[in-house]
Amino acid sequence: PFWPQHWSGCPAGAGCRGAPLTAEAACSRPPSALLRLRRSPVETPCMAADSSRPVRVLCLHGTCSSGAVMKKQLSRMQPLLKGQAELVFVDGPLKAEEDNPMRAAQERFFKGMDFFDFARWVKDDKADSESLKFWGDMMMKYPDTDDLAAYLEKHRDLHVKHSVERQYEDLDEALEFLQEQLHKHRPIDGVLGFSQGANLASLLAAQAEAGHGANFSFVVHICPARPGWVQQRPRLFKKPIPMRSFHISGRKDQNPPFALRHLYENPLCFMHEDGHRPVPGTTIQEANRVVRFILDFILGRPLDLPPPEPEPAPCEAAEEEAAAPARTTADAAGKAGARTGGPRELAVVVSVNRDLGVVFEFTVQAGTTVFGLKEMIAWQDPTDSLSPEGLALKLPDAQDALVDTQVLTEALVNLDLCEL
């Protein structure tokens, strides 16, 4: 049923639709009524790029994060935009919980910042416990993250089986908030989400195609989880979404690769070599390649993507896990040491300003897993007088020692000592 009138300022005019309302009630409908807007023609990315305004992209951050954090994570894109595209960053409506497992890492590298969520996930103690046990066992068998990634590529069904399907407690409120953000920051041509933001972006895309929300024309999903939320909104996902979609995953991410591509018609996919990160920290060349792919997709340009990787054949989980050789941290450290021809522990020294003598020192142990940095040996807070020009970064044998350079760089960016 159509509304007899629309609320003052509604951009869709008489095209609004929703629950039956009297004319008097319809006039006072709040902006959240955008959840029920009829779809109307909007600009495509190419149309926007050729017009007087840039393509506008709503960027949704991950769990226990913020718009400011995501802006830092995507800062490598900023010099490439050149007025062709504009990234709009927003904070989730919920303060991140103190016991969030991501909070300690976030506070370490983004000191003094606030952290938010768009929604609280449904906690499944049994599934979470089984998943944690699987990943703990895998990291014991394969301390070298390259070996673990290779094993999971070969046995993709294990990767999917032991990744929790994510659902959300307050999904209605989260979607209403996000629709209000699409309205507040209009015009929005597309949505880019990382982690939790990528999860919710699929719901916004489904709403747009179903005519139940603000319309936009493309979506970018980076490192999403398995879509348990489809079971919460099955009517939105009855058929593949025809919207343009780009799916980016990390080869070392615990979330399975391209977890949402089956929700779309003709998805484009790319795998970077790092873990759960919007932009890989492996090499500068790969980081630049990823952000260039994202920008080209946003602007509607053709992407020179590598050919899609074939799906691996299923395997019997019990047999494969039993056959997996036990690996120790010492084994991995010895392997990394053999590659570098150097010691098992390498010093990483960041000299911020030689005149002031401010130095960051880390010890990196070859073969460390997941995050790469073993421990911080000493940390001296820089003074306000330091400038980015005073930064000199020295990473001996960084690549072979599995140093996570993006983690290190993000820490420095947070102190305004350099730019990503």
Tab-separated table of C-alpha atoms in Angstrom:
chain	number	residue	atom	x	y	z
A	1	PRO	CA	0.000	0.000	0.000
A	2	PHE	CA	1.208	3.476	-0.868
A	3	TRP	CA	1.254	6.395	1.475
A	4	PRO	CA	-1.367	8.980	0.600
A	5	GLN	CA	1.204	11.656	1.391
A	6	HIS	CA	4.907	11.804	2.111
A	7	TRP	CA	6.711	13.433	5.014
A	8	SER	CA	8.091	16.897	4.448
A	9	GLY	CA	11.482	16.727	2.762
A	10	CYS	CA	11.141	13.148	1.522
A	11	PRO	CA	13.311	12.897	-1.647
A	12	ALA	CA	11.107	10.210	-3.214
A	13	GLY	CA	7.977	12.343	-3.133
A	14	ALA	CA	4.756	10.517	-3.870
A	15	GLY	CA	6.753	7.396	-4.682
A	16	CYS	CA	7.021	6.490	-0.992
A	17	ARG	CA	5.479	3.257	0.142
A	18	GLY	CA	5.154	1.494	3.445
A	19	ALA	CA	2.626	0.341	6.009
A	20	PRO	CA	-0.894	1.780	5.693
A	21	LEU	CA	-0.931	5.255	7.190
A	22	THR	CA	-3.459	8.032	7.331
A	23	ALA	CA	-2.645	11.226	5.495
A	24	GLU	CA	-2.072	12.991	8.794
A	25	ALA	CA	0.358	10.344	10.064
A	26	ALA	CA	2.185	10.117	6.760
A	27	CYS	CA	3.016	13.809	6.761
A	28	SER	CA	4.943	13.495	10.020
A	29	ARG	CA	6.816	10.339	9.086
A	30	PRO	CA	10.457	10.660	10.307
A	31	PRO	CA	13.548	10.156	8.110
A	32	SER	CA	13.686	6.490	9.165
A	33	ALA	CA	10.803	6.046	6.722
A	34	LEU	CA	13.551	5.711	4.117
A	35	LEU	CA	13.519	2.047	5.098
A	36	ARG	CA	10.356	1.801	3.010
A	37	LEU	CA	11.129	4.050	0.068
A	38	ARG	CA	10.210	2.924	-3.399
A	39	ARG	CA	13.292	2.588	-5.591
A	40	SER	CA	13.886	5.509	-7.884
A	41	PRO	CA	16.494	6.049	-10.624
A	42	VAL	CA	19.850	7.216	-9.294
A	43	GLU	CA	23.148	8.033	-10.880
A	44	THR	CA	25.512	5.233	-11.755
A	45	PRO	CA	29.162	5.607	-10.691
A	46	CYS	CA	30.150	6.548	-14.230
A	47	MET	CA	27.394	9.147	-14.427
A	48	ALA	CA	28.553	10.697	-11.177
A	49	ALA	CA	32.200	10.625	-12.262
A	50	ASP	CA	31.343	12.503	-15.461
A	51	SER	CA	29.176	15.082	-13.704
A	52	SER	CA	30.166	18.012	-11.541
A	53	ARG	CA	30.430	15.922	-8.377
A	54	PRO	CA	32.581	12.959	-7.305
A	55	VAL	CA	31.276	9.448	-6.694
A	56	ARG	CA	30.261	9.295	-3.027
A	57	VAL	CA	30.902	6.105	-1.064
A	58	LEU	CA	29.598	5.381	2.438
A	59	CYS	CA	32.357	3.513	4.338
A	60	LEU	CA	31.337	1.181	7.178
A	61	HIS	CA	33.982	0.172	9.724
A	62	GLY	CA	34.556	-3.190	11.380
A	63	THR	CA	33.883	-4.517	14.866
A	64	CYS	CA	35.176	-2.343	17.722
A	65	SER	CA	36.359	0.377	15.383
A	66	SER	CA	35.263	3.785	14.107
A	67	GLY	CA	35.050	5.973	11.063
A	68	ALA	CA	38.323	7.619	12.087
A	69	VAL	CA	40.082	4.244	12.348
A	70	MET	CA	38.789	3.143	8.965
A	71	LYS	CA	39.879	6.433	7.454
A	72	LYS	CA	43.417	5.625	8.609
A	73	GLN	CA	43.111	2.076	7.268
A	74	LEU	CA	42.136	3.419	3.838
A	75	SER	CA	44.456	6.426	3.905
A	76	ARG	CA	46.494	4.953	1.049
A	77	MET	CA	43.479	5.605	-1.190
A	78	GLN	CA	43.202	9.316	-0.446
A	79	PRO	CA	45.954	10.550	-2.824
A	80	LEU	CA	44.361	8.548	-5.653
A	81	LEU	CA	40.875	10.033	-5.358
A	82	LYS	CA	41.776	13.371	-6.999
A	83	GLY	CA	38.236	14.682	-6.854
A	84	GLN	CA	36.825	11.640	-8.666
A	85	ALA	CA	35.503	9.943	-5.538
A	86	GLU	CA	34.681	10.920	-1.971
A	87	LEU	CA	34.770	8.518	0.977
A	88	VAL	CA	32.207	9.225	3.718
A	89	PHE	CA	33.082	7.687	7.105
A	90	VAL	CA	30.560	7.194	9.922
A	91	ASP	CA	30.659	5.759	13.455
A	92	GLY	CA	28.392	2.943	14.570
A	93	PRO	CA	25.662	3.936	17.066
A	94	LEU	CA	26.860	1.591	19.841
A	95	LYS	CA	29.890	2.004	22.076
A	96	ALA	CA	32.115	-1.055	21.756
A	97	GLU	CA	31.893	-3.323	24.784
A	98	GLU	CA	34.818	-3.462	27.189
A	99	ASP	CA	35.124	-7.249	26.815
A	100	ASN	CA	35.211	-7.147	23.013
A	101	PRO	CA	38.108	-9.440	21.972
A	102	MET	CA	39.294	-6.820	19.466
A	103	ARG	CA	39.456	-3.976	21.971
A	104	ALA	CA	42.938	-4.598	23.395
A	105	ALA	CA	44.540	-4.630	19.944
A	106	GLN	CA	42.604	-1.547	18.846
A	107	GLU	CA	43.555	0.435	21.953
A	108	ARG	CA	47.191	-0.500	21.455
A	109	PHE	CA	47.429	0.919	17.957
A	110	PHE	CA	44.789	3.652	18.073
A	111	LYS	CA	45.433	5.175	21.473
A	112	GLY	CA	42.952	7.677	22.840
A	113	MET	CA	40.310	6.902	20.227
A	114	ASP	CA	36.717	5.802	20.805
A	115	PHE	CA	35.434	2.540	19.339
A	116	PHE	CA	31.965	1.645	18.110
A	117	ASP	CA	29.836	-1.136	16.660
A	118	PHE	CA	26.892	-1.030	14.293
A	119	ALA	CA	25.297	-4.046	16.005
A	120	ARG	CA	25.961	-6.684	18.672
A	121	TRP	CA	26.487	-10.166	17.346
A	122	VAL	CA	24.512	-13.104	18.721
A	123	LYS	CA	26.875	-15.053	20.956
A	124	ASP	CA	26.863	-18.806	20.447
A	125	ASP	CA	29.129	-20.200	23.157
A	126	LYS	CA	29.248	-23.710	21.681
A	127	ALA	CA	30.001	-22.584	18.117
A	128	ASP	CA	32.482	-19.939	19.273
A	129	SER	CA	34.277	-22.458	21.491
A	130	GLU	CA	34.537	-25.024	18.677
A	131	SER	CA	35.815	-22.381	16.285
A	132	LEU	CA	38.435	-21.142	18.758
A	133	LYS	CA	39.614	-24.711	19.381
A	134	PHE	CA	39.960	-25.391	15.650
A	135	TRP	CA	41.989	-22.233	15.021
A	136	GLY	CA	44.126	-22.847	18.093
A	137	ASP	CA	44.911	-26.366	16.884
A	138	MET	CA	45.667	-25.131	13.376
A	139	MET	CA	48.083	-22.483	14.646
A	140	MET	CA	49.894	-25.087	16.722
A	141	LYS	CA	50.256	-27.361	13.685
A	142	TYR	CA	51.118	-24.507	11.319
A	143	PRO	CA	52.859	-21.658	13.202
A	144	ASP	CA	54.047	-20.306	9.862
A	145	THR	CA	51.064	-18.331	8.553
A	146	ASP	CA	52.014	-19.078	4.938
A	147	ASP	CA	51.795	-22.806	5.633
A	148	LEU	CA	48.462	-22.388	7.412
A	149	ALA	CA	47.064	-20.357	4.507
A	150	ALA	CA	48.226	-23.009	2.023
A	151	TYR	CA	46.575	-25.773	4.059
A	152	LEU	CA	43.270	-23.896	4.271
A	153	GLU	CA	43.326	-23.147	0.550
A	154	LYS	CA	43.642	-26.849	-0.141
A	155	HIS	CA	40.893	-27.725	2.348
A	156	ARG	CA	38.451	-24.860	1.932
A	157	ASP	CA	35.561	-26.856	3.419
A	158	LEU	CA	37.364	-26.961	6.780
A	159	HIS	CA	37.844	-23.205	6.644
A	160	VAL	CA	34.128	-22.657	6.068
A	161	LYS	CA	32.980	-25.323	8.526
A	162	HIS	CA	34.926	-23.836	11.428
A	163	SER	CA	34.008	-20.203	10.752
A	164	VAL	CA	31.043	-19.015	12.798
A	165	GLU	CA	27.943	-17.824	10.957
A	166	ARG	CA	27.404	-14.296	12.200
A	167	GLN	CA	23.978	-13.102	13.358
A	168	TYR	CA	22.989	-9.879	15.128
A	169	GLU	CA	20.798	-9.173	18.140
A	170	ASP	CA	19.691	-5.658	17.195
A	171	LEU	CA	19.447	-5.947	13.428
A	172	ASP	CA	16.352	-3.749	13.030
A	173	GLU	CA	17.978	-0.875	14.913
A	174	ALA	CA	21.244	-1.266	12.998
A	175	LEU	CA	19.514	-1.172	9.613
A	176	GLU	CA	17.382	1.804	10.591
A	177	PHE	CA	20.515	3.680	11.698
A	178	LEU	CA	22.344	2.858	8.464
A	179	GLN	CA	19.401	3.895	6.318
A	180	GLU	CA	19.343	7.199	8.183
A	181	GLN	CA	23.055	7.617	7.410
A	182	LEU	CA	22.392	6.972	3.722
A	183	HIS	CA	19.734	9.684	3.870
A	184	LYS	CA	21.834	12.105	5.934
A	185	HIS	CA	24.855	11.911	3.626
A	186	ARG	CA	22.970	11.671	0.323
A	187	PRO	CA	23.720	11.394	-2.484
A	188	ILE	CA	25.453	8.050	-1.856
A	189	ASP	CA	26.418	6.069	-4.954
A	190	GLY	CA	27.816	2.982	-3.247
A	191	VAL	CA	28.724	1.331	0.051
A	192	LEU	CA	32.134	-0.049	1.091
A	193	GLY	CA	32.309	-2.187	4.224
A	194	PHE	CA	35.069	-3.949	6.139
A	195	SER	CA	34.391	-6.906	8.459
A	196	GLN	CA	31.158	-6.085	10.351
A	197	GLY	CA	30.611	-3.184	7.969
A	198	ALA	CA	30.904	-5.596	5.028
A	199	ASN	CA	28.342	-7.892	6.635
A	200	LEU	CA	25.770	-5.139	7.047
A	201	ALA	CA	26.499	-3.697	3.604
A	202	SER	CA	25.027	-6.865	2.074
A	203	LEU	CA	21.757	-6.180	3.892
A	204	LEU	CA	21.719	-2.598	2.612
A	205	ALA	CA	22.300	-3.868	-0.933
A	206	ALA	CA	19.482	-6.401	-0.578
A	207	GLN	CA	17.158	-3.716	0.797
A	208	ALA	CA	18.004	-1.384	-2.071
A	209	GLU	CA	17.282	-4.028	-4.707
A	210	ALA	CA	14.035	-5.039	-2.964
A	211	GLY	CA	12.851	-1.434	-2.819
A	212	HIS	CA	12.906	-1.402	0.983
A	213	GLY	CA	15.665	1.141	1.468
A	214	ALA	CA	17.721	3.929	-0.025
A	215	ASN	CA	18.999	3.071	-3.472
A	216	PHE	CA	22.660	2.911	-4.538
A	217	SER	CA	24.428	1.176	-7.370
A	218	PHE	CA	27.465	-0.785	-6.109
A	219	VAL	CA	28.936	-2.432	-3.019
A	220	VAL	CA	32.449	-3.447	-1.890
A	221	HIS	CA	32.798	-6.231	0.699
A	222	ILE	CA	36.175	-6.615	2.441
A	223	CYS	CA	36.761	-9.627	4.731
A	224	PRO	CA	33.129	-10.373	5.667
A	225	ALA	CA	31.980	-13.263	7.852
A	226	ARG	CA	29.710	-16.161	6.935
A	227	PRO	CA	26.242	-14.644	6.452
A	228	GLY	CA	24.123	-16.040	9.258
A	229	TRP	CA	22.062	-12.853	8.997
A	230	VAL	CA	20.526	-14.228	5.791
A	231	GLN	CA	18.486	-16.539	8.030
A	232	GLN	CA	17.279	-13.470	9.925
A	233	ARG	CA	16.056	-11.754	6.728
A	234	PRO	CA	15.379	-14.622	4.277
A	235	ARG	CA	12.900	-12.619	2.181
A	236	LEU	CA	15.649	-10.179	1.198
A	237	PHE	CA	17.840	-12.974	-0.166
A	238	LYS	CA	15.392	-15.094	-2.150
A	239	LYS	CA	17.400	-14.557	-5.322
A	240	PRO	CA	20.904	-13.290	-6.149
A	241	ILE	CA	21.334	-9.527	-5.846
A	242	PRO	CA	21.913	-7.974	-9.297
A	243	MET	CA	23.928	-5.031	-7.917
A	244	ARG	CA	27.584	-4.609	-8.955
A	245	SER	CA	29.727	-6.140	-6.203
A	246	PHE	CA	33.454	-6.450	-5.482
A	247	HIS	CA	34.619	-8.997	-2.893
A	248	ILE	CA	38.077	-8.783	-1.284
A	249	SER	CA	39.433	-11.384	1.132
A	250	GLY	CA	42.736	-12.047	2.865
A	251	ARG	CA	44.495	-15.332	2.246
A	252	LYS	CA	45.412	-15.520	5.960
A	253	ASP	CA	42.048	-14.336	7.288
A	254	GLN	CA	40.103	-16.607	9.621
A	255	ASN	CA	36.922	-15.555	7.823
A	256	PRO	CA	36.458	-17.794	4.771
A	257	PRO	CA	37.291	-16.236	1.398
A	258	PHE	CA	34.541	-14.478	-0.552
A	259	ALA	CA	31.905	-15.452	2.013
A	260	LEU	CA	29.214	-13.293	0.369
A	261	ARG	CA	29.808	-13.803	-3.342
A	262	HIS	CA	27.018	-16.396	-3.632
A	263	LEU	CA	24.533	-13.667	-2.649
A	264	TYR	CA	25.211	-11.723	-5.885
A	265	GLU	CA	24.952	-12.032	-9.624
A	266	ASN	CA	28.333	-11.786	-11.370
A	267	PRO	CA	30.515	-10.920	-8.337
A	268	LEU	CA	34.095	-9.729	-8.870
A	269	CYS	CA	36.613	-11.251	-6.438
A	270	PHE	CA	40.218	-10.626	-5.398
A	271	MET	CA	42.396	-12.263	-2.735
A	272	HIS	CA	45.239	-10.330	-1.127
A	273	GLU	CA	48.116	-12.019	0.685
A	274	ASP	CA	47.488	-10.713	4.209
A	275	GLY	CA	44.966	-11.493	6.934
A	276	HIS	CA	41.929	-9.633	8.275
A	277	ARG	CA	42.807	-6.214	6.854
A	278	PRO	CA	41.165	-3.860	4.380
A	279	VAL	CA	44.559	-3.094	2.820
A	280	PRO	CA	47.357	-5.692	3.029
A	281	GLY	CA	50.518	-4.904	4.962
A	282	THR	CA	52.682	-7.388	3.085
A	283	THR	CA	54.299	-5.108	0.505
A	284	ILE	CA	53.770	-1.553	-0.683
A	285	GLN	CA	53.223	-2.853	-4.209
A	286	GLU	CA	50.382	-5.142	-3.163
A	287	ALA	CA	48.785	-2.476	-0.973
A	288	ASN	CA	48.798	-0.059	-3.910
A	289	ARG	CA	47.375	-2.738	-6.165
A	290	VAL	CA	44.432	-3.384	-3.832
A	291	VAL	CA	43.486	0.272	-3.388
A	292	ARG	CA	43.772	0.800	-7.152
A	293	PHE	CA	41.384	-2.112	-7.741
A	294	ILE	CA	38.916	-0.621	-5.253
A	295	LEU	CA	39.066	2.824	-6.843
A	296	ASP	CA	38.729	1.456	-10.378
A	297	PHE	CA	35.677	-0.544	-9.318
A	298	ILE	CA	34.115	2.486	-7.613
A	299	LEU	CA	34.604	4.557	-10.768
A	300	GLY	CA	33.196	1.840	-13.005
A	301	ARG	CA	36.476	1.124	-14.775
A	302	PRO	CA	37.414	-2.379	-15.976
A	303	LEU	CA	39.509	-4.336	-13.472
A	304	ASP	CA	42.560	-6.305	-14.550
A	305	LEU	CA	41.944	-9.039	-11.983
A	306	PRO	CA	43.817	-12.348	-11.950
A	307	PRO	CA	41.711	-15.319	-13.103
A	308	PRO	CA	39.444	-16.694	-10.355
A	309	GLU	CA	40.872	-19.530	-8.338
A	310	PRO	CA	39.033	-22.850	-8.776
A	311	GLU	CA	37.101	-24.150	-5.820
A	312	PRO	CA	39.074	-26.937	-4.096
A	313	ALA	CA	37.614	-30.429	-3.967
A	314	PRO	CA	35.895	-31.371	-0.687
A	315	CYS	CA	37.839	-33.434	1.795
A	316	GLU	CA	37.046	-35.466	4.865
A	317	ALA	CA	37.764	-33.207	7.817
A	318	ALA	CA	38.661	-35.960	10.256
A	319	GLU	CA	41.092	-37.653	7.869
A	320	GLU	CA	42.783	-34.434	6.830
A	321	GLU	CA	43.155	-33.105	10.370
A	322	ALA	CA	44.544	-36.434	11.534
A	323	ALA	CA	47.001	-36.483	8.644
A	324	ALA	CA	48.162	-32.909	9.225
A	325	PRO	CA	51.735	-33.049	10.550
A	326	ALA	CA	52.364	-31.492	13.912
A	327	ARG	CA	54.494	-28.370	13.563
A	328	THR	CA	56.194	-26.444	16.324
A	329	THR	CA	57.081	-22.810	16.662
A	330	ALA	CA	60.726	-23.829	16.673
A	331	ASP	CA	60.240	-25.559	13.305
A	332	ALA	CA	58.767	-22.406	11.807
A	333	ALA	CA	61.434	-20.208	13.347
A	334	GLY	CA	64.127	-22.431	11.919
A	335	LYS	CA	62.482	-22.275	8.499
A	336	ALA	CA	62.292	-18.468	8.599
A	337	GLY	CA	65.866	-18.272	9.839
A	338	ALA	CA	67.012	-20.454	6.951
A	339	ARG	CA	65.263	-18.143	4.484
A	340	THR	CA	66.946	-15.041	5.826
A	341	GLY	CA	70.280	-16.653	6.612
A	342	GLY	CA	70.214	-14.634	9.826
A	343	PRO	CA	69.301	-15.020	13.493
A	344	ARG	CA	65.921	-16.161	14.704
A	345	GLU	CA	65.323	-12.803	16.373
A	346	LEU	CA	65.712	-9.605	14.378
A	347	ALA	CA	65.742	-6.066	15.727
A	348	VAL	CA	63.376	-3.520	14.240
A	349	VAL	CA	64.419	0.031	15.044
A	350	VAL	CA	62.312	3.052	14.186
A	351	SER	CA	64.343	6.237	14.567
A	352	VAL	CA	61.876	9.118	14.709
A	353	ASN	CA	64.327	11.975	15.070
A	354	ARG	CA	68.048	11.447	15.480
A	355	ASP	CA	68.595	14.869	17.045
A	356	LEU	CA	66.081	14.211	19.798
A	357	GLY	CA	67.101	10.587	20.138
A	358	VAL	CA	63.567	9.200	20.214
A	359	VAL	CA	63.612	5.543	19.211
A	360	PHE	CA	61.044	2.763	19.012
A	361	GLU	CA	62.529	-0.708	19.430
A	362	PHE	CA	60.894	-4.049	18.687
A	363	THR	CA	62.169	-7.599	18.718
A	364	VAL	CA	60.672	-9.714	15.960
A	365	GLN	CA	60.926	-13.475	16.272
A	366	ALA	CA	60.996	-15.343	12.980
A	367	GLY	CA	57.977	-17.600	12.579
A	368	THR	CA	55.599	-15.718	14.881
A	369	THR	CA	51.985	-16.189	13.910
A	370	VAL	CA	49.061	-13.981	12.937
A	371	PHE	CA	50.231	-10.528	13.962
A	372	GLY	CA	53.957	-10.897	13.342
A	373	LEU	CA	55.187	-8.605	16.125
A	374	LYS	CA	56.357	-10.714	19.059
A	375	GLU	CA	56.605	-8.007	21.686
A	376	MET	CA	57.371	-4.363	22.188
A	377	ILE	CA	60.684	-4.011	24.017
A	378	ALA	CA	60.685	-0.276	24.618
A	379	TRP	CA	58.337	2.580	23.840
A	380	GLN	CA	59.233	6.208	24.291
A	381	ASP	CA	56.470	8.711	23.670
A	382	PRO	CA	57.429	11.274	21.047
A	383	THR	CA	57.201	14.974	21.739
A	384	ASP	CA	54.818	17.288	19.937
A	385	SER	CA	57.753	18.939	18.168
A	386	LEU	CA	58.475	15.887	16.023
A	387	SER	CA	57.509	16.153	12.384
A	388	PRO	CA	56.777	13.444	9.787
A	389	GLU	CA	59.938	14.507	7.956
A	390	GLY	CA	61.982	13.254	10.918
A	391	LEU	CA	60.826	9.665	10.465
A	392	ALA	CA	63.244	7.037	9.217
A	393	LEU	CA	61.993	3.453	9.116
A	394	LYS	CA	64.463	0.575	9.072
A	395	LEU	CA	63.200	-3.001	8.810
A	396	PRO	CA	66.079	-5.467	8.289
A	397	ASP	CA	64.938	-8.651	6.535
A	398	ALA	CA	61.362	-7.601	7.234
A	399	GLN	CA	59.585	-9.665	4.615
A	400	ASP	CA	61.246	-12.978	5.415
A	401	ALA	CA	60.949	-12.400	9.137
A	402	LEU	CA	57.154	-12.075	8.793
A	403	VAL	CA	57.159	-8.555	10.196
A	404	ASP	CA	53.652	-7.113	9.994
A	405	THR	CA	54.648	-3.735	8.618
A	406	GLN	CA	51.091	-2.417	8.511
A	407	VAL	CA	50.617	-3.008	12.246
A	408	LEU	CA	53.829	-1.089	12.878
A	409	THR	CA	52.919	1.697	10.480
A	410	GLU	CA	49.406	2.084	11.895
A	411	ALA	CA	50.926	2.589	15.337
A	412	LEU	CA	53.093	5.388	13.959
A	413	VAL	CA	50.206	6.925	12.029
A	414	ASN	CA	48.195	7.032	15.232
A	415	LEU	CA	50.995	9.147	16.724
A	416	ASP	CA	50.921	11.424	13.661
A	417	LEU	CA	54.499	10.471	12.788
A	418	CYS	CA	53.823	9.317	9.251
A	419	GLU	CA	51.107	8.610	6.721
A	420	LEU	CA	50.179	5.192	5.390
